[in-house]
Amino acid sequence: MAQDVTSLPRVLIIEDDLAIRGMLTAALSREALAVDGASDGLAGLEKLATATYAVIIVDLMMPRMDGFTFLEAFRKLALPLRPLIFVMTAYDDLALLKLDATLVHGYLKKPFDVEQVVQLIRDAAEVLHREEVPAIAPEPLSADVARDVC
C-alpha cells in the first residue's frame, strides 16, 4: 500500500536543468520522500509559501533568480520549521565562501553521484521530519570544514 504523500518528509529541488531536476526527483521519489521541483529561486520561494520542507537542494547558477539570491530571500522568511539546505554547484570552492554559513548545511559538487545524494537527503529528511526541529542551526560552512559530499 502506498504511503500518503502528505505524511512523507518533503524535499524541494531548485534546479534549472530539467534533466538534473528530473533525475533527482525520480531517485528521491523512490525513497520515502515527497519531492517538489522548481526551475529557479523565484519558483522555489513560491513553493515555500505552500509547503513545509525538511530539505532543500538549490543550484547556484540559474536564470531569473540564482541560488545566492534565493538564500538571501530565504533568510528573511519566518518559517515554522527550518529545512536543511544543500547547495548544488559547478562553481569552484571560492564561490562557496560567499555562502551564508548559518543557512547552508553542505554542498554537492557537480557532477555528483546520485546514490550518495539520495542517501544523504533521505537521512537528513527522516531525522528532521521525525524530530520536527523548529530551527536548524547548521554547523558553519567553511572551505576546510564544509561537507563536500559528492
Short mmCIF file of C-alpha atoms in Angstrom, two decimals:
data_model
loop_
_atom_site.label_atom_id
_atom_site.label_comp_id
_atom_site.label_asym_id
_atom_site.label_seq_id
_atom_site.Cartn_x
_atom_site.Cartn_y
_atom_site.Cartn_z
CA MET A 1 0.00 0.00 0.00
CA ALA A 2 1.39 3.42 -0.96
CA GLN A 3 2.14 5.86 1.83
CA ASP A 4 0.10 9.08 1.93
CA VAL A 5 2.28 11.79 0.32
CA THR A 6 1.16 14.36 2.90
CA SER A 7 2.78 12.34 5.70
CA LEU A 8 6.15 11.98 3.96
CA PRO A 9 9.16 14.23 4.61
CA ARG A 10 9.30 16.82 1.82
CA VAL A 11 12.28 17.75 -0.32
CA LEU A 12 12.44 20.78 -2.62
CA ILE A 13 14.85 20.65 -5.56
CA ILE A 14 15.56 24.07 -7.08
CA GLU A 15 17.44 23.45 -10.33
CA ASP A 16 17.02 24.97 -13.77
CA ASP A 17 18.40 21.95 -15.64
CA LEU A 18 15.33 19.80 -16.28
CA ALA A 19 17.40 16.61 -16.67
CA ILE A 20 19.14 17.03 -13.31
CA ARG A 21 15.93 18.07 -11.56
CA GLY A 22 14.08 15.13 -13.10
CA MET A 23 16.82 12.64 -12.22
CA LEU A 24 16.94 13.77 -8.57
CA THR A 25 13.14 13.90 -8.33
CA ALA A 26 12.83 10.35 -9.67
CA ALA A 27 15.60 9.00 -7.42
CA LEU A 28 14.29 10.68 -4.25
CA SER A 29 10.67 9.79 -5.02
CA ARG A 30 11.61 6.09 -4.89
CA GLU A 31 12.51 6.68 -1.24
CA ALA A 32 10.00 7.55 1.45
CA LEU A 33 10.10 11.22 0.42
CA ALA A 34 7.71 13.67 -1.21
CA VAL A 35 9.64 15.69 -3.79
CA ASP A 36 8.79 19.01 -5.40
CA GLY A 37 10.79 20.77 -8.07
CA ALA A 38 11.30 24.40 -9.02
CA SER A 39 13.09 25.77 -12.08
CA ASP A 40 14.69 28.75 -10.31
CA GLY A 41 14.89 30.54 -6.96
CA LEU A 42 11.72 32.54 -7.51
CA ALA A 43 9.69 29.41 -8.19
CA GLY A 44 11.36 27.86 -5.13
CA LEU A 45 10.17 30.74 -2.92
CA GLU A 46 6.65 30.24 -4.28
CA LYS A 47 6.80 26.55 -3.28
CA LEU A 48 7.90 27.53 0.25
CA ALA A 49 4.70 29.55 0.60
CA THR A 50 2.60 26.42 0.12
CA ALA A 51 4.55 23.57 1.77
CA THR A 52 6.96 22.78 4.59
CA TYR A 53 10.21 21.10 3.59
CA ALA A 54 12.70 19.05 5.56
CA VAL A 55 15.45 19.54 2.96
CA ILE A 56 16.09 21.99 0.14
CA ILE A 57 18.62 21.39 -2.63
CA VAL A 58 19.37 24.59 -4.52
CA ASP A 59 21.59 25.16 -7.55
CA LEU A 60 23.64 28.35 -7.52
CA MET A 61 23.62 29.14 -11.27
CA MET A 62 20.08 29.70 -12.52
CA PRO A 63 18.24 32.30 -14.60
CA ARG A 64 15.68 34.71 -13.15
CA MET A 65 16.76 34.13 -9.51
CA ASP A 66 20.02 32.35 -8.77
CA GLY A 67 20.83 30.34 -5.66
CA PHE A 68 22.68 33.19 -3.93
CA THR A 69 19.65 35.48 -4.27
CA PHE A 70 17.33 32.67 -3.20
CA LEU A 71 19.36 32.20 0.01
CA GLU A 72 19.18 35.95 0.75
CA ALA A 73 15.40 35.89 0.35
CA PHE A 74 15.09 32.62 2.29
CA ARG A 75 16.92 34.13 5.29
CA LYS A 76 14.11 36.70 5.66
CA LEU A 77 11.30 34.11 5.74
CA ALA A 78 9.59 33.25 9.00
CA LEU A 79 9.15 29.51 8.64
CA PRO A 80 7.78 27.23 11.38
CA LEU A 81 10.45 24.63 10.59
CA ARG A 82 13.88 25.43 9.19
CA PRO A 83 14.90 22.92 6.50
CA LEU A 84 18.44 21.79 5.89
CA ILE A 85 19.80 23.41 2.75
CA PHE A 86 22.30 21.78 0.44
CA VAL A 87 23.78 23.85 -2.37
CA MET A 88 24.45 22.17 -5.69
CA THR A 89 27.07 23.79 -7.91
CA ALA A 90 29.71 23.52 -10.58
CA TYR A 91 31.36 26.70 -9.22
CA ASP A 92 34.82 26.47 -7.72
CA ASP A 93 35.43 26.45 -3.98
CA LEU A 94 35.97 30.24 -3.84
CA ALA A 95 32.33 30.83 -4.76
CA LEU A 96 31.29 28.61 -1.87
CA LEU A 97 32.94 31.02 0.56
CA LYS A 98 30.23 33.55 -0.34
CA LEU A 99 27.53 31.29 1.10
CA ASP A 100 25.81 32.16 4.36
CA ALA A 101 27.14 29.53 6.76
CA THR A 102 24.10 29.94 9.01
CA LEU A 103 21.81 28.72 6.21
CA VAL A 104 23.77 26.16 4.21
CA HIS A 105 24.32 22.72 5.69
CA GLY A 106 26.55 21.39 2.93
CA TYR A 107 27.21 21.40 -0.77
CA LEU A 108 27.12 18.99 -3.68
CA LYS A 109 29.72 19.47 -6.39
CA LYS A 110 28.57 18.76 -9.95
CA PRO A 111 28.87 16.17 -11.31
CA PHE A 112 27.70 14.15 -8.32
CA ASP A 113 26.86 10.55 -7.54
CA VAL A 114 23.06 10.29 -7.43
CA GLU A 115 23.01 7.39 -4.96
CA GLN A 116 25.19 9.31 -2.48
CA VAL A 117 22.89 12.32 -2.77
CA VAL A 118 19.83 10.12 -2.24
CA GLN A 119 21.34 8.58 0.90
CA LEU A 120 22.34 11.98 2.30
CA ILE A 121 18.96 13.61 1.63
CA ARG A 122 16.94 10.61 2.83
CA ASP A 123 18.83 10.51 6.13
CA ALA A 124 18.57 14.27 6.68
CA ALA A 125 14.87 14.39 5.78
CA GLU A 126 13.95 11.47 8.00
CA VAL A 127 15.71 12.94 11.03
CA LEU A 128 14.17 16.37 10.56
CA HIS A 129 10.70 15.03 9.79
CA ARG A 130 10.75 12.74 12.82
CA GLU A 131 12.09 15.37 15.22
CA GLU A 132 10.33 18.37 13.64
CA VAL A 133 13.16 20.63 14.71
CA PRO A 134 11.84 24.21 14.87
CA ALA A 135 15.03 25.98 13.79
CA ILE A 136 18.05 24.21 12.40
CA ALA A 137 21.34 25.94 13.10
CA PRO A 138 23.78 24.06 10.86
CA GLU A 139 27.43 23.77 11.64
CA PRO A 140 29.39 26.58 9.97
CA LEU A 141 30.25 26.02 6.33
CA SER A 142 33.86 26.85 5.51
CA ALA A 143 36.37 25.85 2.87
CA ASP A 144 38.07 23.32 5.15
CA VAL A 145 35.09 22.00 7.08
CA ALA A 146 32.27 22.06 4.54
CA ARG A 147 30.65 18.73 3.88
CA ASP A 148 31.52 18.27 0.22
CA VAL A 149 29.51 15.08 -0.09
CA CYS A 150 29.95 14.44 -3.78
#
